[in-house]
Amino acid sequence: MNVKRLRRVYSKAALVTVLSSILVTPGCLQTTTKSFEFETKQQRDKRMKWWRQARFGMFIHWGLYAIPAGQWKDKEIRGIGEWIMNNAQIPVAEYEQFAKQFNPVKFDADQWVRIAKNAGMKYIVITSKHHDGFCLWDSKVTDYDIMDAAPFKRDILKELSVACKKHGIRLCFYHSIMDWHHPDAQGPHYPTYNTGRKKNPNFSRYVENYMKPQIKELITNYGPLGVLWFDGEWIPEWTEPQGRDLYSFVRGLQGDIIVNNRVGKGRKGMQGLTKEGYFAGDFGTPEQEIPPMGLSGVDWETCMTMNDTWGFKSYDENWKSTEDLLRKLVDIVSKGGNFLLNVGPTAEGLIPEPSVERLRAMGEWLKVNGESIYATTANPIGELAWGRCTAKPGKLYLHVFDWPVDGKLEVAGVKDKIKKAYLLADRKTKLSVTQNEDTTIVSVPYKNLNTIDTVVVLEI
Ligand code: H79
């Protein structure tokens, strides 16, 4: 949220507080959905608390597109796998046929959640419905879902909600506003569903009679949810007032839910942060990128793929290394953001092995160094040539990517007196520190404990 919007919300909050004390009893105020937009900073901080502490989540893109897996009529289709219906210009009636083949017998919700948990992830965002319109839960307003159209006949989201509760992971849903299947949405825009120009005149009927009832099902039958993560909001049919209305609708169904900024029209392209002015949504959503600098007082989350697709593609082997992924997590957290890292399970229901391996390795590092990630805040001391910095009250965590060959770690920008220094992975060994006006030198062992990121803790 930007400063202007904050001010506006505060002044509205003050006004509502005054009015409500005059006009209505506190009990009545809670029943109006509109009041949610007028929360105080304290109320907002309370609502955002778990999310700001979590820092690391799993994105899951799963749906019918896992069946073609990037291939259509013996041709490899360029682009992200979950866009194949649009990119290969597949007619609705033909794409629907995939539903009859969707039988992911190896799907094990408990195992997926354990993979996320062992990776050190605190929440899962799964595609309840992507742009192709196919629904992974038993929806009462359509037959185009896992229970009615597919042989699998198991409610995937229900099984995940049970497993998430069991393992203490927050369940969240990605939900596409754009819908290439629905006749009142982008279905008739075939052959290019994502035209950017055509408008379906019946779109508000889709919103009121289909999308909102579905969102109500998701929140009431699968909640409480952590986040509703909207997408596909760039279609010309969607407007900011509709976004605000949807935001209020969602918060009205679950007061403490968190909603991303793609609910309305506030996002700045793929950089994802929210534009100046009054826009709905609680956090910015950079996609496949990390903002170049820290952004204090702004909530944001970078979402990213491990290879070059969100939905499974059988021939995409362009995996980022564990080193790259882990340093990206640290870079994001040092700038005050969250990292939502994607997996694209196969049509059989398996998370690809290269993803599992990388997640396991990230989890191992986090088991030792998690204190320097969870519930930390952005770097308070300025850029560091050899790595990154995260902070907690009384502590600085120096994430050393490039270990000093001479054993002298130079740290500029520390104003406070350092009381104690040690490696997070070896708390017993005290490190000696010499402190001048602007530069601090920490004497570290000649060899690092971890070649990807060894964390030095300074207690101040
Ligand atoms: O679900 C994954 C992708 O399928 C989806 N978002 C992630 C999380 C995605 N949708 N679109 N894209 C990725 C790329 C398309 C970007 C564009 Fe635009 C849409 C270019 C023009 C319209 C958004 C709005 C970016 C710039 C303006």
XYZ file of C-alpha atoms and ligand atoms in Angstrom:
487
model
C 0.000 0.000 0.000
C 1.399 3.397 -0.864
C 1.506 6.432 1.355
C -1.378 8.274 -0.303
C -3.635 5.312 0.061
C -2.560 4.797 3.659
C -3.455 8.380 4.490
C -6.801 7.973 2.849
C -7.520 4.773 4.701
C -6.468 6.316 8.000
C -8.617 9.366 7.567
C -11.543 7.187 6.495
C -10.876 4.938 9.463
C -11.001 7.882 11.807
C -14.226 9.079 10.236
C -15.835 5.660 10.471
C -14.783 5.331 14.100
C -16.379 8.666 14.927
C -19.522 7.977 12.903
C -19.907 4.457 14.187
C -19.684 5.577 17.782
C -22.486 8.052 17.082
C -24.664 6.126 14.668
C -24.296 2.397 15.177
C -23.388 -0.056 17.851
C -20.045 -1.820 17.322
C -21.866 -5.101 16.662
C -23.692 -3.609 13.682
C -20.521 -2.212 12.124
C -19.037 -5.681 11.729
C -21.931 -6.827 9.555
C -21.296 -4.273 6.791
C -18.739 -5.378 4.238
C -17.725 -1.837 3.314
C -16.247 -1.222 6.752
C -13.401 -3.614 5.924
C -11.788 -1.059 3.678
C -11.577 1.328 6.558
C -9.372 -0.692 8.871
C -6.765 1.055 10.986
C -3.041 0.447 10.596
C -3.165 -1.704 13.721
C -5.955 -3.859 12.305
C -4.099 -4.209 9.031
C -0.814 -5.122 10.732
C -2.649 -7.801 12.696
C -4.248 -9.213 9.549
C -0.956 -9.214 7.599
C 1.182 -10.556 10.467
C 1.398 -14.264 9.549
C 2.047 -13.428 5.894
C 4.844 -10.950 6.680
C 6.490 -13.540 8.930
C 6.094 -16.449 6.497
C 8.403 -15.129 3.731
C 8.367 -18.331 1.679
C 5.425 -20.069 -0.008
C 4.710 -22.699 -2.645
C 2.811 -21.817 -5.812
C 1.130 -24.809 -7.493
C -0.086 -24.562 -11.095
C -2.121 -27.641 -11.814
C -4.929 -28.351 -14.214
C -5.847 -29.911 -17.558
C -2.834 -28.287 -19.245
C -0.620 -30.844 -17.481
C -1.991 -33.440 -19.950
C -0.750 -31.861 -23.229
C 2.310 -30.749 -21.197
C 3.354 -28.232 -23.856
C 2.504 -30.310 -26.927
C -0.492 -30.118 -29.279
C -0.976 -32.240 -32.415
C 2.660 -33.390 -32.343
C 3.979 -29.837 -32.158
C 5.816 -28.259 -29.281
C 3.897 -25.093 -28.405
C 5.962 -22.068 -27.413
C 5.319 -20.235 -24.175
C 4.100 -21.103 -20.703
C 2.397 -24.495 -20.450
C -0.863 -23.377 -18.797
C -1.474 -21.018 -21.745
C -1.606 -23.820 -24.333
C -5.360 -23.415 -24.947
C -4.722 -19.832 -26.062
C -1.300 -20.290 -27.635
C -2.244 -23.334 -29.755
C -5.693 -21.831 -30.448
C -7.548 -24.899 -29.228
C -11.372 -24.590 -29.506
C -13.315 -24.836 -26.209
C -15.048 -28.095 -27.186
C -11.734 -29.720 -28.078
C -9.901 -28.534 -24.956
C -12.775 -29.812 -22.798
C -11.874 -33.354 -23.897
C -8.773 -33.248 -21.661
C -11.118 -33.390 -18.657
C -12.114 -36.944 -19.581
C -8.436 -37.944 -19.393
C -7.631 -36.187 -16.133
C -7.026 -39.022 -13.705
C -3.999 -38.152 -11.531
C -3.918 -41.396 -9.568
C -0.520 -40.612 -8.007
C -1.827 -37.400 -6.391
C -1.181 -37.439 -2.642
C -2.145 -34.189 -0.916
C -0.293 -35.139 2.236
C 2.919 -35.704 0.314
C 2.680 -32.371 -1.515
C 2.154 -30.543 1.756
C 5.085 -32.376 3.329
C 7.312 -31.373 0.395
C 6.337 -27.738 0.981
C 6.785 -27.980 4.730
C 10.200 -29.661 4.484
C 11.252 -26.904 2.086
C 10.547 -24.395 4.852
C 7.505 -22.997 3.079
C 4.684 -21.670 5.254
C 1.833 -21.420 2.774
C 0.569 -22.969 -0.438
C -1.202 -21.105 -3.248
C -2.872 -23.522 -5.674
C -4.829 -22.778 -8.851
C -8.485 -23.374 -7.932
C -9.148 -22.243 -11.517
C -6.653 -20.989 -14.099
C -7.503 -19.055 -17.291
C -8.674 -22.273 -19.012
C -11.647 -22.358 -16.614
C -11.311 -25.931 -15.318
C -12.080 -26.182 -11.577
C -10.120 -28.349 -9.143
C -12.974 -28.570 -6.623
C -16.580 -29.722 -6.586
C -18.313 -26.543 -7.767
C -22.096 -26.423 -7.685
C -22.355 -23.813 -10.456
C -20.549 -25.801 -13.168
C -19.946 -29.318 -14.430
C -16.529 -28.267 -15.723
C -14.805 -29.489 -12.595
C -12.859 -32.399 -11.161
C -15.957 -34.183 -9.775
C -18.329 -33.885 -12.735
C -16.124 -33.809 -15.843
C -13.137 -35.999 -14.918
C -12.853 -39.704 -14.062
C -10.776 -38.881 -10.948
C -13.833 -37.957 -8.842
C -11.798 -36.743 -5.872
C -12.031 -33.173 -4.612
C -8.425 -32.038 -4.907
C -8.867 -28.833 -2.933
C -10.683 -30.639 -0.125
C -7.857 -33.152 0.218
C -5.310 -30.336 0.247
C -7.247 -28.384 2.874
C -7.236 -31.451 5.156
C -3.492 -32.006 4.649
C -2.677 -28.315 5.165
C -4.589 -28.216 8.452
C -2.780 -31.341 9.604
C 0.679 -29.887 8.871
C 0.036 -26.275 9.897
C 0.408 -24.831 6.399
C -1.861 -21.976 5.268
C -3.949 -22.893 2.242
C -4.471 -20.157 -0.356
C -6.112 -20.115 -3.783
C -5.061 -18.583 -7.090
C -8.213 -17.723 -9.012
C -8.380 -16.405 -12.553
C -10.858 -13.612 -13.274
C -10.309 -14.268 -16.989
C -12.087 -17.475 -18.125
C -11.508 -18.921 -21.605
C -14.202 -21.565 -21.154
C -17.242 -19.615 -19.963
C -19.650 -18.332 -22.687
C -20.240 -15.077 -20.756
C -16.494 -14.497 -20.330
C -13.663 -15.036 -22.871
C -14.908 -18.327 -24.371
C -16.398 -16.625 -27.439
C -13.124 -14.732 -28.098
C -11.710 -17.862 -29.794
C -9.250 -18.272 -31.555
C -7.357 -15.788 -29.353
C -8.976 -15.901 -25.929
C -6.562 -13.288 -24.558
C -7.274 -10.640 -27.195
C -6.755 -7.500 -25.125
C -9.450 -5.815 -27.244
C -12.709 -7.791 -27.507
C -15.270 -7.371 -24.724
C -17.991 -9.869 -23.885
C -21.184 -7.801 -23.294
C -22.452 -10.483 -20.863
C -19.362 -10.369 -18.653
C -21.147 -8.918 -15.592
C -23.510 -11.907 -15.710
C -20.458 -14.213 -15.466
C -19.169 -12.149 -12.535
C -22.402 -12.183 -10.541
C -23.786 -15.643 -11.391
C -20.593 -17.646 -11.742
C -17.385 -16.120 -10.416
C -18.716 -14.690 -7.145
C -20.723 -17.833 -6.260
C -17.580 -19.877 -6.905
C -15.484 -17.653 -4.669
C -18.117 -18.016 -1.978
C -17.846 -21.810 -2.288
C -14.059 -21.651 -1.995
C -14.065 -19.468 1.116
C -16.948 -21.144 2.933
C -16.214 -24.796 2.118
C -12.403 -24.822 1.979
C -11.459 -21.981 4.319
C -10.432 -20.234 6.337
C -7.987 -19.319 3.588
C -4.714 -17.449 3.894
C -4.774 -15.552 0.603
C -6.972 -15.185 -2.435
C -4.557 -14.577 -5.301
C -6.403 -13.193 -8.314
C -4.995 -13.015 -11.840
C -6.162 -12.315 -15.401
C -7.430 -8.896 -14.327
C -5.954 -7.130 -17.385
C -8.874 -8.126 -19.640
C -10.738 -5.083 -20.985
C -13.986 -6.371 -19.432
C -12.613 -5.846 -15.885
C -12.620 -2.444 -14.138
C -11.234 -1.029 -10.893
C -14.736 -0.518 -9.388
C -15.450 -4.206 -10.069
C -12.121 -4.997 -8.397
C -13.055 -2.993 -5.304
C -16.424 -4.684 -5.185
C -14.778 -8.108 -5.418
C -12.296 -7.140 -2.703
C -15.140 -6.139 -0.355
C -17.063 -9.278 -1.269
C -14.109 -11.495 -0.357
C -13.329 -9.673 2.904
C -17.030 -9.789 3.742
C -16.932 -13.585 3.536
C -13.739 -13.877 5.603
C -12.675 -10.741 7.437
C -9.003 -11.589 7.931
C -8.278 -12.926 4.438
C -5.442 -11.335 2.407
C -6.036 -10.394 -1.254
C -3.376 -9.585 -3.876
C -3.396 -6.415 -5.971
C -4.543 -8.209 -9.137
C -8.077 -8.130 -7.749
C -8.357 -4.695 -9.386
C -6.457 -2.630 -11.940
C -3.717 -1.336 -9.649
C -0.751 -3.412 -10.750
C 2.104 -1.977 -12.791
C 2.682 -4.640 -15.487
C 4.997 -7.547 -14.695
C 6.865 -5.452 -12.094
C 3.639 -5.946 -10.218
C 3.802 -3.212 -7.589
C 0.726 -1.114 -7.003
C 0.292 2.183 -8.859
C -0.103 5.506 -7.061
C -3.670 6.313 -6.079
C -6.504 4.357 -4.562
C -6.519 0.713 -5.678
C -7.882 -2.442 -4.103
C -5.552 -5.174 -2.847
C -3.179 -5.859 0.021
C 0.138 -6.645 -1.649
C 2.106 -6.147 -4.852
C 2.855 -9.060 -7.181
C 6.105 -8.842 -9.190
C 6.057 -11.787 -11.611
C 9.322 -13.477 -12.636
C 11.261 -10.499 -11.295
C 12.726 -9.091 -8.113
C 12.503 -5.328 -7.522
C 15.966 -3.722 -7.790
C 15.860 -2.167 -4.313
C 14.244 -2.483 -0.937
C 10.773 -1.060 -0.488
C 10.057 -0.216 3.106
C 6.455 -0.144 4.270
C 5.188 -1.911 1.146
C 3.929 -5.492 1.160
C 4.963 -7.467 -1.909
C 5.615 -11.001 -3.089
C 7.684 -12.132 -6.050
C 6.240 -15.198 -7.761
C 8.629 -17.218 -9.911
C 9.046 -20.477 -11.795
C 11.906 -22.946 -11.239
C 12.174 -23.575 -14.992
C 10.409 -21.536 -17.712
C 6.800 -22.628 -17.196
C 4.171 -22.575 -14.448
C 2.048 -25.489 -15.675
C 3.964 -28.727 -16.421
C 5.792 -28.999 -19.776
C 7.409 -32.351 -20.441
C 10.437 -30.899 -22.271
C 11.293 -27.841 -20.151
C 14.561 -28.749 -18.454
C 15.820 -25.198 -17.928
C 15.964 -25.481 -14.141
C 17.414 -22.745 -11.969
C 20.113 -24.037 -9.612
C 19.562 -24.429 -5.868
C 22.195 -21.722 -5.352
C 20.279 -19.336 -7.594
C 16.913 -20.076 -5.928
C 18.239 -19.791 -2.389
C 20.037 -16.522 -3.115
C 16.870 -15.212 -4.739
C 14.951 -16.008 -1.551
C 17.546 -14.157 0.514
C 17.646 -11.225 -1.921
C 13.834 -10.893 -1.774
C 13.675 -11.130 2.014
C 16.493 -8.560 2.337
C 14.228 -6.203 0.370
C 11.196 -6.874 2.567
C 9.329 -9.211 0.214
C 7.964 -12.755 0.139
C 8.964 -15.495 -2.316
C 6.239 -17.602 -3.914
C 8.087 -20.366 -5.734
C 6.220 -22.464 -8.280
C 5.888 -26.171 -8.943
C 3.938 -27.626 -11.878
C 2.836 -31.189 -11.098
C 2.399 -33.773 -13.867
C -0.924 -35.160 -15.107
C -0.269 -38.179 -12.893
C -0.143 -35.944 -9.836
C 3.589 -35.838 -9.149
C 5.739 -32.794 -8.428
C 8.676 -33.112 -10.879
C 11.793 -34.588 -9.281
C 14.102 -31.624 -10.151
C 11.703 -29.384 -8.179
C 11.586 -31.794 -5.241
C 15.405 -31.942 -5.090
C 15.775 -28.159 -5.060
C 13.075 -27.727 -2.434
C 14.733 -30.329 -0.221
C 18.059 -28.486 -0.441
C 16.431 -25.129 0.333
C 14.716 -26.713 3.330
C 18.009 -28.059 4.641
C 19.551 -24.596 4.550
C 16.458 -23.081 6.175
C 16.510 -25.634 9.005
C 19.867 -24.196 10.053
C 19.412 -20.583 8.957
C 15.645 -19.995 9.158
C 16.057 -17.505 11.994
C 17.639 -15.110 9.455
C 14.613 -15.369 7.113
C 11.293 -15.808 8.946
C 9.815 -12.738 10.624
C 12.795 -10.604 9.608
C 12.653 -7.158 8.053
C 14.509 -5.549 5.151
C 18.191 -4.579 5.135
C 18.556 -1.464 7.334
C 22.249 -0.727 6.572
C 22.592 -0.258 2.805
C 23.971 -2.399 -0.016
C 26.760 -4.883 0.633
C 29.130 -6.026 -2.118
C 29.475 -9.611 -0.833
C 25.831 -10.433 -0.116
C 22.666 -9.355 1.655
C 21.409 -8.341 5.085
C 18.185 -9.075 6.981
C 17.246 -7.827 10.435
C 15.320 -8.384 13.649
C 15.206 -6.123 16.696
C 18.736 -6.245 18.159
C 20.141 -8.435 15.383
C 21.615 -8.098 11.924
C 21.944 -11.199 9.739
C 24.738 -10.898 7.209
C 24.207 -13.306 4.333
C 27.652 -13.845 2.849
C 27.478 -15.094 -0.764
C 31.121 -14.263 -1.578
C 33.260 -15.320 1.365
C 36.315 -13.067 2.043
C 39.535 -14.883 1.136
C 41.496 -13.033 3.849
C 38.973 -13.862 6.596
C 38.061 -10.184 7.065
C 34.417 -9.355 6.409
C 33.982 -5.636 5.855
C 30.584 -4.244 6.812
C 29.724 -0.621 6.119
C 26.756 1.186 7.555
C 26.483 -0.335 11.066
C 25.898 2.603 13.419
C 25.133 0.666 16.610
C 27.725 -0.850 18.918
C 28.141 -4.560 18.239
C 27.856 -6.683 21.351
C 28.496 -10.086 19.885
C 29.203 -11.761 16.532
C 28.931 -15.427 15.536
C 27.967 -17.727 12.663
C 24.313 -18.734 12.710
C 25.342 -22.335 11.996
C 27.913 -22.296 14.841
C 26.667 -20.116 17.687
C 29.317 -21.207 20.182
C 32.315 -19.701 18.369
C 32.516 -15.953 19.039
C 33.962 -13.858 16.232
C 36.125 -10.838 16.963
C 34.987 -7.463 15.690
C 36.799 -4.176 15.174
C 34.541 -1.185 14.782
C 35.450 2.247 13.384
C 33.128 5.146 12.612
C 31.756 3.800 9.312
C 33.342 0.423 8.873
C 33.139 -2.722 10.872
C 35.443 -5.663 10.317
C 34.399 -9.106 11.438
C 37.100 -11.754 11.616
C 35.612 -14.881 10.135
C 37.042 -18.391 9.640
C 39.011 -18.810 6.390
C 36.535 -21.370 5.170
C 32.792 -20.758 4.959
C 30.280 -23.270 6.344
C 28.036 -23.070 3.309
C 29.148 -22.067 -0.174
C 25.715 -20.683 -1.106
C 25.116 -18.453 1.905
C 26.857 -18.497 5.287
C 25.061 -16.274 7.788
C 27.008 -14.087 10.242
C 24.941 -12.709 13.123
C 25.733 -9.337 14.685
C 23.990 -8.608 17.979
C 23.620 -4.881 18.456
O -0.424 -18.009 -13.637
C 0.821 -17.620 -14.176
C 0.681 -17.194 -15.602
O -0.132 -18.076 -16.358
C 0.061 -15.851 -15.473
N 0.493 -15.336 -14.198
C 1.315 -16.341 -13.574
C 1.241 -16.282 -12.075
C 0.412 -15.007 -16.598
N -0.476 -14.394 -17.228
N 0.038 -13.673 -18.182
N 1.266 -13.824 -18.204
C 1.566 -14.658 -17.208
C 2.040 -13.112 -19.153
C 1.131 -12.120 -19.800
C 1.331 -10.794 -19.611
C 0.476 -9.824 -20.261
Fe 0.102 -8.024 -19.486
C -0.908 -9.678 -20.137
C 0.958 -8.851 -21.146
C -0.162 -8.023 -21.498
C -1.319 -8.553 -20.865
C 0.031 -7.971 -17.463
C -0.743 -6.938 -17.946
C 1.359 -7.749 -17.885
C 1.334 -6.614 -18.630
C 0.063 -6.102 -18.665
